[in-house]
Amino acid sequence: MGSFAFSVFFFLISSSIAQTTSFRPKALVLPVTKDSKTGQYITQISQRTPLVPVKLTVDLGGQFLWVDCEQGYVSSSYKPAKCGSAQCSLSSSKACGDCYDGPKPGCNNHTCGLFPYNSLTHVTTSGELTEDVLSLQSTDGSNPGPIVVAPKVLFTCGYTFLLEGLANGVKGIAGLGRGKVGLPSQLASSFSFSRKFAVCLGSTGVIFFGESPYDFLPGRDISKSLSYTPLLINPVSTAGTSFEGEPSVEYFVGVKSIRVNEKPVSINTTLLSIKDGNGGTKISTVNPYTVMETSIYNALTNAVSAAFSGVPRVKPLAPFGLCFNSSNLGSTRVGPPAPIIDFVFQSPTVMWRIFGSNSLVRVKDDVLCLGFVDGGVNPRTSMVIGVHQIEDNLLEFDIARSRLGFSSTLLFQQTTCSNFNFTSNA
Ligand SMILES: *[C@@H]1O[C@H](CO)[C@@H](O)[C@H](O)[C@H]1NC(C)=O
Ligand SMILES: *[C@@H]1O[C@H](CO)[C@@H](O)[C@H](O)[C@H]1NC(C)=O
Ligand SMILES: *[C@@H]1O[C@H](CO)[C@@H](O)[C@H](O)[C@H]1NC(C)=O
Ligand SMILES: *[C@@H]1O[C@H](CO)[C@@H](O)[C@H](O)[C@H]1NC(C)=O
């Protein structure tokens, strides 16, 4: 039933694309900026008929795109998903609802619903599943190319109150989760390219959907220098609200051990595997710093402290637990000199190496702190790799092959995530 519904849906999308555009892109590109006040990563898409720009907070683990339909949603191509439709089964929605205040965007009868979630405030609600036109910029991997249109992209309606806690001007969340209604899978089926995407976040950044290359000035194709580790499925949903039996759409990876200056840190490895939906390691664009279960956090902090014993300590500044006087520390190409932290994956040679630019945070002119935070003794997920650790790293999430490609810091390759050339050659 599920796969039959999916193929019907896919056929509808591809046939209407062929009518509206003859150019079939291999990849799309979205520019990303970091909001200075909230630290959130913000992108902008064009949606609706007529098209309007919509600012969105990027949530790597978000289930789908949701936008505020309560205020200012005007579109002649808005089309709610009727209960029992292929769209509803694609989304695995098991909720069918009526709304007595419409019809209007966000309020239609006999429409299936999902649960839009604000991952910053952990607030969730229910909203109707619907589709509308989405327009994005294509890319050859080096520059932006022609604008392309996906006529039917599913999203969920949220409400104005759900925007609370999001950066100024933002109207929703771009969910990049691995599920069928996540933006990566929908864009892949709209344009028939691979179900994969890459994020590169820094002071500004970029998201690619579809095929590589991922070119950053000066002339570096980062797809050529990636290491790979399997993406793992957490069988229990980690969303705010979900239907029973749904797996998590977040991106989990198998960190097997942690090393500091190549010496293993002694940690309880049971915490690193996923059991009954608990434990394991995921990647997040919502947490500003990597969050670790207390015993892992303490072990890492002690190891870094010992490896950095020559550097004077200063009183820690919250949320950090280990800070240094950096006035005599100097700097390197990859940030302040710091003990090297490795997240080791499926074999001792596959590791995500973390240098000073990603491990230390400058909190004052002469104070640097270890940019990891204590997540308490019983968190749902033992390690959540956060924004500071992924900045100026390229991460490729290949959903079809279920693997993560990672670059470590681009500073070693003399580039940054801000160096994609956004001058259009179209
Ligand atoms: C939904 O149906 C009810 C009656 O079945 C009707 O009163 C209401 O106006 C309808 N709402 C919309 C949005 O069509
Ligand atoms: C390791 O962690 C697991 C899961 O929290 C716990 O049950 C176990 O007692 C821990 N082992 C040690 C040696 O602390
Ligand atoms: C750091 O050390 C310098 C001397 O090397 C001192 O002047 C400064 O006050 C120290 N800063 C802090 C925050 O302790
Ligand atoms: C950026 O791309 C444009 C268009 O292809 C090109 O003219 C320009 O030289 C590029 N900039 C750099 C710094 O290479």
CSV table of C-alpha atoms and ligand atoms in Angstrom, one decimal:
chain,number,residue,atom,x,y,z
A,1,MET,CA,0.0,0.0,0.0
A,2,GLY,CA,2.7,2.4,1.1
A,3,SER,CA,4.9,1.8,-1.9
A,4,PHE,CA,2.1,1.9,-4.4
A,5,ALA,CA,0.9,5.2,-3.0
A,6,PHE,CA,4.5,6.5,-3.3
A,7,SER,CA,4.9,5.6,-6.9
A,8,VAL,CA,1.6,7.3,-7.9
A,9,PHE,CA,2.7,10.4,-6.1
A,10,PHE,CA,6.1,10.4,-7.7
A,11,PHE,CA,4.6,10.1,-11.2
A,12,LEU,CA,2.3,13.1,-10.6
A,13,ILE,CA,5.2,15.2,-9.5
A,14,SER,CA,7.5,14.3,-12.4
A,15,SER,CA,4.8,14.8,-15.0
A,16,SER,CA,4.0,18.2,-13.9
A,17,ILE,CA,7.6,19.3,-13.6
A,18,ALA,CA,8.1,18.3,-17.2
A,19,GLN,CA,5.3,20.7,-18.2
A,20,THR,CA,6.6,23.7,-16.3
A,21,THR,CA,10.3,23.5,-17.1
A,22,SER,CA,12.5,21.7,-19.5
A,23,PHE,CA,15.7,22.3,-17.6
A,24,ARG,CA,16.4,19.5,-15.1
A,25,PRO,CA,18.9,20.5,-12.5
A,26,LYS,CA,21.4,18.1,-11.0
A,27,ALA,CA,21.6,20.0,-7.8
A,28,LEU,CA,20.1,22.9,-5.9
A,29,VAL,CA,21.7,25.4,-3.6
A,30,LEU,CA,20.4,27.5,-0.7
A,31,PRO,CA,22.4,30.3,1.0
A,32,VAL,CA,22.5,30.2,4.7
A,33,THR,CA,23.3,33.0,7.2
A,34,LYS,CA,23.8,32.9,10.9
A,35,ASP,CA,21.5,35.1,12.9
A,36,SER,CA,23.7,37.0,15.3
A,37,LYS,CA,21.2,37.3,18.0
A,38,THR,CA,20.0,33.7,18.3
A,39,GLY,CA,22.8,31.8,16.6
A,40,GLN,CA,20.3,30.1,14.4
A,41,TYR,CA,21.0,29.2,10.8
A,42,ILE,CA,18.6,31.0,8.5
A,43,THR,CA,17.8,30.3,4.9
A,44,GLN,CA,15.3,31.6,2.4
A,45,ILE,CA,13.1,29.9,-0.1
A,46,SER,CA,10.4,31.2,-2.5
A,47,GLN,CA,7.0,29.6,-2.1
A,48,ARG,CA,3.3,30.1,-3.2
A,49,THR,CA,1.6,31.7,-6.2
A,50,PRO,CA,2.6,34.4,-6.7
A,51,LEU,CA,6.0,33.5,-5.2
A,52,VAL,CA,7.1,35.2,-2.0
A,53,PRO,CA,10.4,34.9,-0.1
A,54,VAL,CA,10.0,32.9,3.1
A,55,LYS,CA,12.7,33.0,5.8
A,56,LEU,CA,13.2,29.7,7.7
A,57,THR,CA,15.3,28.4,10.5
A,58,VAL,CA,17.3,25.3,9.4
A,59,ASP,CA,16.7,22.2,11.5
A,60,LEU,CA,18.8,19.3,10.3
A,61,GLY,CA,16.7,16.8,12.3
A,62,GLY,CA,13.3,18.4,11.5
A,63,GLN,CA,10.7,16.1,10.0
A,64,PHE,CA,9.5,18.5,7.2
A,65,LEU,CA,9.0,22.0,6.2
A,66,TRP,CA,6.5,24.0,8.2
A,67,VAL,CA,5.4,27.6,7.9
A,68,ASP,CA,3.0,29.9,9.7
A,69,CYS,CA,-0.2,29.7,7.7
A,70,GLU,CA,-2.1,31.9,10.1
A,71,GLN,CA,-0.7,35.2,9.1
A,72,GLY,CA,-0.1,36.4,5.6
A,73,TYR,CA,-0.4,33.2,3.7
A,74,VAL,CA,-1.9,34.0,0.3
A,75,SER,CA,-1.5,31.6,-2.6
A,76,SER,CA,-3.6,30.4,-5.5
A,77,SER,CA,-1.8,27.1,-5.6
A,78,TYR,CA,-2.3,26.1,-1.9
A,79,LYS,CA,-3.7,22.5,-1.9
A,80,PRO,CA,-4.5,20.7,1.4
A,81,ALA,CA,-3.9,16.9,1.4
A,82,LYS,CA,-7.3,15.2,1.6
A,83,CYS,CA,-7.6,12.3,4.1
A,84,GLY,CA,-6.7,9.0,2.4
A,85,SER,CA,-4.7,10.7,-0.4
A,86,ALA,CA,-1.3,9.5,-1.6
A,87,GLN,CA,0.2,12.6,0.1
A,88,CYS,CA,-1.2,11.5,3.5
A,89,SER,CA,0.1,8.0,3.1
A,90,LEU,CA,3.5,9.3,2.0
A,91,SER,CA,3.7,11.3,5.2
A,92,SER,CA,2.5,8.4,7.3
A,93,SER,CA,-0.1,10.7,8.8
A,94,LYS,CA,-2.7,8.8,10.8
A,95,ALA,CA,-4.7,11.9,11.7
A,96,CYS,CA,-7.7,13.2,9.7
A,97,GLY,CA,-9.3,16.4,10.8
A,98,ASP,CA,-12.0,19.0,10.1
A,99,CYS,CA,-11.7,22.7,10.7
A,100,TYR,CA,-14.7,25.0,11.3
A,101,ASP,CA,-13.0,28.3,10.9
A,102,GLY,CA,-12.2,28.1,7.1
A,103,PRO,CA,-11.7,27.2,4.4
A,104,LYS,CA,-8.4,29.0,4.4
A,105,PRO,CA,-4.7,28.0,4.5
A,106,GLY,CA,-4.2,25.9,7.6
A,107,CYS,CA,-7.9,25.3,8.1
A,108,ASN,CA,-9.7,22.9,5.7
A,109,ASN,CA,-12.1,20.0,6.2
A,110,HIS,CA,-11.2,16.4,5.7
A,111,THR,CA,-7.4,17.1,5.7
A,112,CYS,CA,-4.7,14.9,7.2
A,113,GLY,CA,-2.4,16.4,9.8
A,114,LEU,CA,1.1,16.2,11.1
A,115,PHE,CA,2.8,17.8,14.1
A,116,PRO,CA,4.9,20.9,13.4
A,117,TYR,CA,7.6,21.2,16.0
A,118,ASN,CA,9.7,24.1,17.2
A,119,SER,CA,12.9,22.4,18.2
A,120,LEU,CA,14.3,25.6,19.8
A,121,THR,CA,11.4,25.9,22.3
A,122,HIS,CA,10.3,22.2,22.2
A,123,VAL,CA,6.8,23.3,21.5
A,124,THR,CA,4.6,21.2,19.2
A,125,THR,CA,1.1,21.4,17.8
A,126,SER,CA,-0.9,19.9,15.1
A,127,GLY,CA,-1.4,21.3,11.6
A,128,GLU,CA,-2.7,20.4,8.2
A,129,LEU,CA,-0.6,18.7,5.6
A,130,THR,CA,-0.7,20.6,2.4
A,131,GLU,CA,1.3,21.4,-0.7
A,132,ASP,CA,2.3,24.4,-2.7
A,133,VAL,CA,4.9,25.6,-5.2
A,134,LEU,CA,8.5,26.0,-4.1
A,135,SER,CA,11.2,27.7,-6.1
A,136,LEU,CA,14.9,27.3,-5.6
A,137,GLN,CA,18.2,28.1,-7.3
A,138,SER,CA,19.9,25.3,-9.2
A,139,THR,CA,23.6,24.8,-9.2
A,140,ASP,CA,26.4,23.1,-11.0
A,141,GLY,CA,28.3,22.9,-7.7
A,142,SER,CA,30.4,26.0,-8.4
A,143,ASN,CA,27.9,28.8,-8.9
A,144,PRO,CA,24.1,29.3,-8.8
A,145,GLY,CA,22.3,28.5,-12.0
A,146,PRO,CA,18.7,29.0,-13.3
A,147,ILE,CA,15.8,29.2,-10.8
A,148,VAL,CA,13.7,26.0,-10.9
A,149,VAL,CA,10.2,25.3,-9.7
A,150,ALA,CA,8.9,22.3,-7.8
A,151,PRO,CA,5.1,22.7,-8.3
A,152,LYS,CA,4.0,20.4,-5.4
A,153,VAL,CA,6.1,20.3,-2.2
A,154,LEU,CA,4.4,19.0,0.9
A,155,PHE,CA,4.7,21.0,4.1
A,156,THR,CA,2.7,21.4,7.3
A,157,CYS,CA,0.9,24.5,8.5
A,158,GLY,CA,2.0,26.0,11.7
A,159,TYR,CA,0.7,28.9,13.7
A,160,THR,CA,2.1,32.3,14.6
A,161,PHE,CA,2.6,31.3,18.3
A,162,LEU,CA,4.8,28.4,17.1
A,163,LEU,CA,7.3,31.0,15.7
A,164,GLU,CA,8.2,32.1,19.2
A,165,GLY,CA,11.9,31.6,19.9
A,166,LEU,CA,12.8,31.7,16.2
A,167,ALA,CA,15.0,34.5,14.8
A,168,ASN,CA,13.4,37.8,13.8
A,169,GLY,CA,11.5,37.6,10.4
A,170,VAL,CA,11.5,33.8,10.3
A,171,LYS,CA,8.2,32.2,9.2
A,172,GLY,CA,8.9,28.5,9.9
A,173,ILE,CA,11.4,25.7,10.0
A,174,ALA,CA,13.1,23.9,7.1
A,175,GLY,CA,13.2,20.3,8.3
A,176,LEU,CA,16.0,18.3,6.6
A,177,GLY,CA,15.2,15.0,8.3
A,178,ARG,CA,15.6,11.7,6.5
A,179,GLY,CA,11.9,10.9,6.2
A,180,LYS,CA,9.8,10.9,3.0
A,181,VAL,CA,8.3,14.3,3.7
A,182,GLY,CA,11.7,15.8,4.7
A,183,LEU,CA,12.8,18.5,2.2
A,184,PRO,CA,15.8,16.4,0.9
A,185,SER,CA,13.6,13.5,-0.1
A,186,GLN,CA,10.9,15.6,-1.6
A,187,LEU,CA,13.3,17.7,-3.7
A,188,ALA,CA,15.1,14.6,-4.8
A,189,SER,CA,11.8,13.1,-6.1
A,190,SER,CA,10.7,16.4,-7.7
A,191,PHE,CA,13.9,16.7,-9.7
A,192,SER,CA,14.9,13.1,-9.9
A,193,PHE,CA,18.3,13.5,-8.4
A,194,SER,CA,20.0,11.5,-5.6
A,195,ARG,CA,18.4,11.5,-2.1
A,196,LYS,CA,21.3,13.3,-0.6
A,197,PHE,CA,22.3,16.8,0.6
A,198,ALA,CA,25.3,18.6,2.1
A,199,VAL,CA,25.5,21.3,4.7
A,200,CYS,CA,28.4,23.7,5.2
A,201,LEU,CA,27.8,26.2,7.9
A,202,GLY,CA,30.0,29.0,9.2
A,203,SER,CA,29.6,32.7,9.6
A,204,THR,CA,27.5,32.2,6.5
A,205,GLY,CA,27.1,28.9,4.7
A,206,VAL,CA,25.4,26.8,2.1
A,207,ILE,CA,23.1,23.8,1.7
A,208,PHE,CA,23.3,21.7,-1.5
A,209,PHE,CA,20.6,19.2,-2.5
A,210,GLY,CA,21.5,16.6,-5.1
A,211,GLU,CA,24.7,15.8,-6.8
A,212,SER,CA,28.2,17.1,-6.0
A,213,PRO,CA,30.6,18.8,-6.7
A,214,TYR,CA,30.7,21.1,-3.7
A,215,ASP,CA,33.1,23.8,-4.9
A,216,PHE,CA,34.5,26.4,-2.6
A,217,LEU,CA,37.0,29.0,-3.5
A,218,PRO,CA,39.9,28.7,-4.3
A,219,GLY,CA,38.9,25.8,-6.5
A,220,ARG,CA,38.3,23.2,-3.9
A,221,ASP,CA,35.8,20.4,-4.6
A,222,ILE,CA,35.2,19.2,-1.0
A,223,SER,CA,33.3,16.1,-2.2
A,224,LYS,CA,36.7,14.7,-3.2
A,225,SER,CA,38.1,14.8,0.4
A,226,LEU,CA,35.4,13.3,2.5
A,227,SER,CA,35.6,10.4,4.9
A,228,TYR,CA,32.5,8.2,5.3
A,229,THR,CA,30.6,6.5,8.2
A,230,PRO,CA,27.2,4.8,8.1
A,231,LEU,CA,24.1,6.7,9.2
A,232,LEU,CA,22.3,4.8,11.8
A,233,ILE,CA,18.5,4.5,12.3
A,234,ASN,CA,17.1,5.1,15.7
A,235,PRO,CA,14.0,3.0,15.6
A,236,VAL,CA,12.1,5.3,18.1
A,237,SER,CA,11.0,8.7,17.0
A,238,THR,CA,12.8,11.7,18.6
A,239,ALA,CA,10.3,14.2,17.4
A,240,GLY,CA,8.1,16.4,19.7
A,241,THR,CA,5.0,14.3,18.8
A,242,SER,CA,4.8,11.3,16.5
A,243,PHE,CA,2.7,8.4,15.5
A,244,GLU,CA,3.4,5.2,17.3
A,245,GLY,CA,6.1,3.0,15.7
A,246,GLU,CA,7.7,5.8,13.7
A,247,PRO,CA,11.5,5.7,13.6
A,248,SER,CA,13.5,8.9,14.2
A,249,VAL,CA,14.2,11.0,11.1
A,250,GLU,CA,17.3,12.5,12.8
A,251,TYR,CA,20.9,11.7,11.7
A,252,PHE,CA,22.6,9.3,14.1
A,253,VAL,CA,26.1,8.1,13.7
A,254,GLY,CA,28.2,5.4,15.4
A,255,VAL,CA,30.9,7.1,17.4
A,256,LYS,CA,32.8,4.1,19.0
A,257,SER,CA,35.3,6.0,21.1
A,258,ILE,CA,36.8,9.5,21.7
A,259,ARG,CA,40.5,10.3,21.8
A,260,VAL,CA,42.4,13.3,23.0
A,261,ASN,CA,45.8,13.8,21.4
A,262,GLU,CA,45.4,10.2,20.1
A,263,LYS,CA,44.9,8.8,23.6
A,264,PRO,CA,41.6,7.0,24.2
A,265,VAL,CA,39.3,8.6,26.7
A,266,SER,CA,37.8,6.1,29.1
A,267,ILE,CA,34.0,6.2,28.6
A,268,ASN,CA,31.1,3.8,29.2
A,269,THR,CA,30.6,2.6,25.6
A,270,THR,CA,27.1,1.3,26.4
A,271,LEU,CA,26.0,4.9,26.2
A,272,LEU,CA,27.3,5.2,22.6
A,273,SER,CA,24.9,2.6,21.2
A,274,ILE,CA,21.2,3.1,20.6
A,275,LYS,CA,19.0,0.9,22.8
A,276,ASP,CA,15.2,1.2,22.9
A,277,GLY,CA,15.6,4.6,21.3
A,278,ASN,CA,18.0,5.9,23.9
A,279,GLY,CA,21.7,6.6,23.8
A,280,GLY,CA,23.9,7.0,20.7
A,281,THR,CA,25.1,10.1,18.9
A,282,LYS,CA,23.2,12.5,16.6
A,283,ILE,CA,24.1,15.7,14.7
A,284,SER,CA,22.1,18.9,15.3
A,285,THR,CA,22.0,22.4,13.9
A,286,VAL,CA,19.9,23.5,16.8
A,287,ASN,CA,22.3,22.9,19.7
A,288,PRO,CA,25.0,25.6,19.7
A,289,TYR,CA,27.6,23.3,21.3
A,290,THR,CA,28.0,19.5,21.5
A,291,VAL,CA,26.0,18.2,24.5
A,292,MET,CA,27.4,15.1,26.3
A,293,GLU,CA,26.0,12.8,29.0
A,294,THR,CA,27.7,13.8,32.2
A,295,SER,CA,30.2,10.9,32.5
A,296,ILE,CA,31.3,11.3,28.9
A,297,TYR,CA,31.5,15.1,29.4
A,298,ASN,CA,33.6,14.7,32.6
A,299,ALA,CA,36.0,12.2,30.9
A,300,LEU,CA,36.5,14.5,27.9
A,301,THR,CA,37.0,17.6,30.1
A,302,ASN,CA,39.6,15.8,32.3
A,303,ALA,CA,41.5,14.5,29.3
A,304,VAL,CA,41.6,17.9,27.7
A,305,SER,CA,42.6,19.5,30.9
A,306,ALA,CA,45.5,17.1,31.4
A,307,ALA,CA,46.6,17.5,27.8
A,308,PHE,CA,46.5,21.3,28.1
A,309,SER,CA,48.1,21.4,31.6
A,310,GLY,CA,50.7,24.1,30.6
A,311,VAL,CA,47.9,26.6,29.9
A,312,PRO,CA,46.6,28.6,32.9
A,313,ARG,CA,43.0,27.9,33.9
A,314,VAL,CA,40.5,30.6,34.7
A,315,LYS,CA,37.2,30.3,36.4
A,316,PRO,CA,34.7,28.6,34.0
A,317,LEU,CA,32.0,30.7,32.4
A,318,ALA,CA,28.6,29.1,31.9
A,319,PRO,CA,27.6,27.0,30.0
A,320,PHE,CA,31.2,25.8,29.9
A,321,GLY,CA,33.1,23.9,32.5
A,322,LEU,CA,36.7,24.3,31.5
A,323,CYS,CA,38.3,27.7,30.5
A,324,PHE,CA,41.8,28.9,29.9
A,325,ASN,CA,43.7,32.1,29.9
A,326,SER,CA,44.6,32.4,26.3
A,327,SER,CA,46.8,35.5,26.4
A,328,ASN,CA,50.0,33.6,25.6
A,329,LEU,CA,48.4,30.9,23.4
A,330,GLY,CA,49.0,32.2,19.9
A,331,SER,CA,47.1,30.7,17.0
A,332,THR,CA,47.4,28.2,14.1
A,333,ARG,CA,45.8,27.9,10.7
A,334,VAL,CA,43.1,25.7,12.4
A,335,GLY,CA,42.3,28.0,15.3
A,336,PRO,CA,44.0,28.4,18.7
A,337,PRO,CA,46.4,25.5,19.5
A,338,ALA,CA,44.4,22.9,21.4
A,339,PRO,CA,44.6,19.2,22.1
A,340,ILE,CA,43.2,17.3,19.1
A,341,ILE,CA,39.9,15.6,19.8
A,342,ASP,CA,38.9,12.6,17.7
A,343,PHE,CA,35.4,11.0,17.3
A,344,VAL,CA,36.4,7.6,16.2
A,345,PHE,CA,33.8,5.7,14.0
A,346,GLN,CA,33.6,2.1,12.7
A,347,SER,CA,37.4,1.6,12.5
A,348,PRO,CA,40.4,3.3,14.2
A,349,THR,CA,41.3,5.0,11.0
A,350,VAL,CA,37.9,6.6,10.4
A,351,MET,CA,37.6,9.6,12.6
A,352,TRP,CA,36.2,13.1,12.8
A,353,ARG,CA,39.2,15.2,13.9
A,354,ILE,CA,38.4,18.3,15.9
A,355,PHE,CA,40.9,21.2,16.0
A,356,GLY,CA,41.0,24.4,18.1
A,357,SER,CA,38.6,26.3,15.8
A,358,ASN,CA,35.9,23.7,16.5
A,359,SER,CA,36.8,22.7,20.1
A,360,LEU,CA,37.5,26.1,21.8
A,361,VAL,CA,35.1,29.0,22.1
A,362,ARG,CA,36.4,32.6,22.6
A,363,VAL,CA,34.3,34.1,25.4
A,364,LYS,CA,36.5,37.1,26.1
A,365,ASP,CA,39.7,38.6,24.7
A,366,ASP,CA,41.9,36.5,26.9
A,367,VAL,CA,39.6,33.6,27.7
A,368,LEU,CA,38.9,30.4,25.7
A,369,CYS,CA,36.6,27.7,26.9
A,370,LEU,CA,36.2,24.1,25.8
A,371,GLY,CA,33.0,24.3,23.6
A,372,PHE,CA,31.2,21.2,24.9
A,373,VAL,CA,28.5,21.2,27.5
A,374,ASP,CA,27.2,18.8,30.2
A,375,GLY,CA,23.9,17.2,29.2
A,376,GLY,CA,23.1,15.7,32.6
A,377,VAL,CA,23.1,12.1,33.8
A,378,ASN,CA,20.2,10.7,31.8
A,379,PRO,CA,19.7,12.4,28.5
A,380,ARG,CA,17.7,10.7,25.7
A,381,THR,CA,20.7,10.8,23.3
A,382,SER,CA,24.2,10.5,24.9
A,383,MET,CA,25.9,12.9,22.5
A,384,VAL,CA,24.4,15.6,20.3
A,385,ILE,CA,27.1,17.1,18.0
A,386,GLY,CA,26.3,20.8,17.8
A,387,VAL,CA,26.9,23.8,15.7
A,388,HIS,CA,30.3,24.9,17.0
A,389,GLN,CA,31.8,21.5,16.2
A,390,ILE,CA,30.4,21.4,12.6
A,391,GLU,CA,31.2,25.0,11.6
A,392,ASP,CA,33.4,25.2,8.6
A,393,ASN,CA,33.1,21.4,8.1
A,394,LEU,CA,31.2,20.0,5.2
A,395,LEU,CA,28.8,17.2,6.0
A,396,GLU,CA,27.1,15.2,3.3
A,397,PHE,CA,24.0,13.2,4.3
A,398,ASP,CA,23.5,10.5,1.7
A,399,ILE,CA,20.1,9.2,2.7
A,400,ALA,CA,19.9,6.7,-0.2
A,401,ARG,CA,23.2,5.1,0.7
A,402,SER,CA,22.7,5.7,4.4
A,403,ARG,CA,26.1,7.3,5.0
A,404,LEU,CA,27.6,10.5,6.3
A,405,GLY,CA,30.5,12.1,4.4
A,406,PHE,CA,32.5,14.5,6.6
A,407,SER,CA,35.5,16.7,5.8
A,408,SER,CA,36.9,17.8,9.1
A,409,THR,CA,37.8,21.5,9.2
A,410,LEU,CA,37.9,23.2,5.8
A,411,LEU,CA,40.5,25.6,7.2
A,412,PHE,CA,43.2,23.0,6.4
A,413,GLN,CA,42.1,23.2,2.8
A,414,GLN,CA,42.4,27.0,2.9
A,415,THR,CA,38.7,27.6,2.6
A,416,THR,CA,35.6,28.1,4.7
A,417,CYS,CA,31.9,27.5,4.3
A,418,SER,CA,31.5,31.2,3.4
A,419,ASN,CA,33.5,30.7,0.2
A,420,PHE,CA,30.9,29.3,-2.1
A,421,ASN,CA,30.7,31.6,-5.1
A,422,PHE,CA,27.2,33.0,-5.1
A,423,THR,CA,27.8,35.0,-8.3
A,424,SER,CA,25.4,33.5,-10.7
A,425,ASN,CA,26.7,32.4,-14.1
A,426,ALA,CA,23.2,31.8,-15.4
B,1,LIG,C1,-16.5,21.7,7.4
B,1,LIG,O1,-17.7,21.0,7.5
B,1,LIG,C2,-18.7,21.5,8.4
B,1,LIG,C3,-19.9,20.7,8.3
B,1,LIG,O2,-19.7,19.4,8.0
B,1,LIG,C4,-19.1,22.9,8.0
B,1,LIG,O3,-19.9,23.5,9.0
B,1,LIG,C5,-17.8,23.7,7.9
B,1,LIG,O4,-18.1,25.0,7.5
B,1,LIG,C6,-16.8,23.1,7.0
B,1,LIG,N1,-15.5,23.8,7.1
B,1,LIG,C7,-14.8,24.1,6.0
B,1,LIG,C8,-13.5,24.8,6.3
B,1,LIG,O5,-15.1,23.8,4.9
B,2,LIG,C1,27.1,2.3,31.5
B,2,LIG,O1,25.9,2.9,31.0
B,2,LIG,C2,24.7,2.0,31.1
B,2,LIG,C3,23.6,2.8,30.4
B,2,LIG,O2,23.3,4.0,31.1
B,2,LIG,C4,24.5,1.6,32.5
B,2,LIG,O3,23.4,0.8,32.6
B,2,LIG,C5,25.7,1.0,33.1
B,2,LIG,O4,25.5,0.7,34.5
B,2,LIG,C6,26.9,1.8,32.9
B,2,LIG,N1,28.2,1.1,33.3
B,2,LIG,C7,29.0,1.6,34.2
B,2,LIG,C8,30.2,0.7,34.4
B,2,LIG,O5,28.9,2.7,34.7
B,3,LIG,C1,45.6,36.2,31.7
B,3,LIG,O1,47.0,36.3,32.0
B,3,LIG,C2,47.5,37.6,31.9
B,3,LIG,C3,49.0,37.6,32.2
B,3,LIG,O2,49.6,36.6,31.4
B,3,LIG,C4,46.8,38.5,32.9
B,3,LIG,O3,47.2,39.9,32.7
B,3,LIG,C5,45.3,38.5,32.6
B,3,LIG,O4,44.6,39.2,33.6
B,3,LIG,C6,44.8,37.0,32.7
B,3,LIG,N1,43.4,37.0,32.4
B,3,LIG,C7,42.5,36.4,33.1
B,3,LIG,C8,41.1,36.4,32.6
B,3,LIG,O5,42.8,35.7,34.1
B,4,LIG,C1,32.6,33.7,-9.2
B,4,LIG,O1,31.9,33.3,-10.3
B,4,LIG,C2,31.7,34.3,-11.4
B,4,LIG,C3,30.7,33.7,-12.4
B,4,LIG,O2,31.2,32.4,-12.9
B,4,LIG,C4,33.1,34.5,-11.9
B,4,LIG,O3,33.0,35.5,-13.0
B,4,LIG,C5,34.0,35.0,-10.8
B,4,LIG,O4,35.4,35.1,-11.3
B,4,LIG,C6,34.0,34.0,-9.7
B,4,LIG,N1,34.8,34.6,-8.5
B,4,LIG,C7,36.0,34.1,-8.2
B,4,LIG,C8,36.6,34.9,-7.0
B,4,LIG,O5,36.5,33.2,-8.7
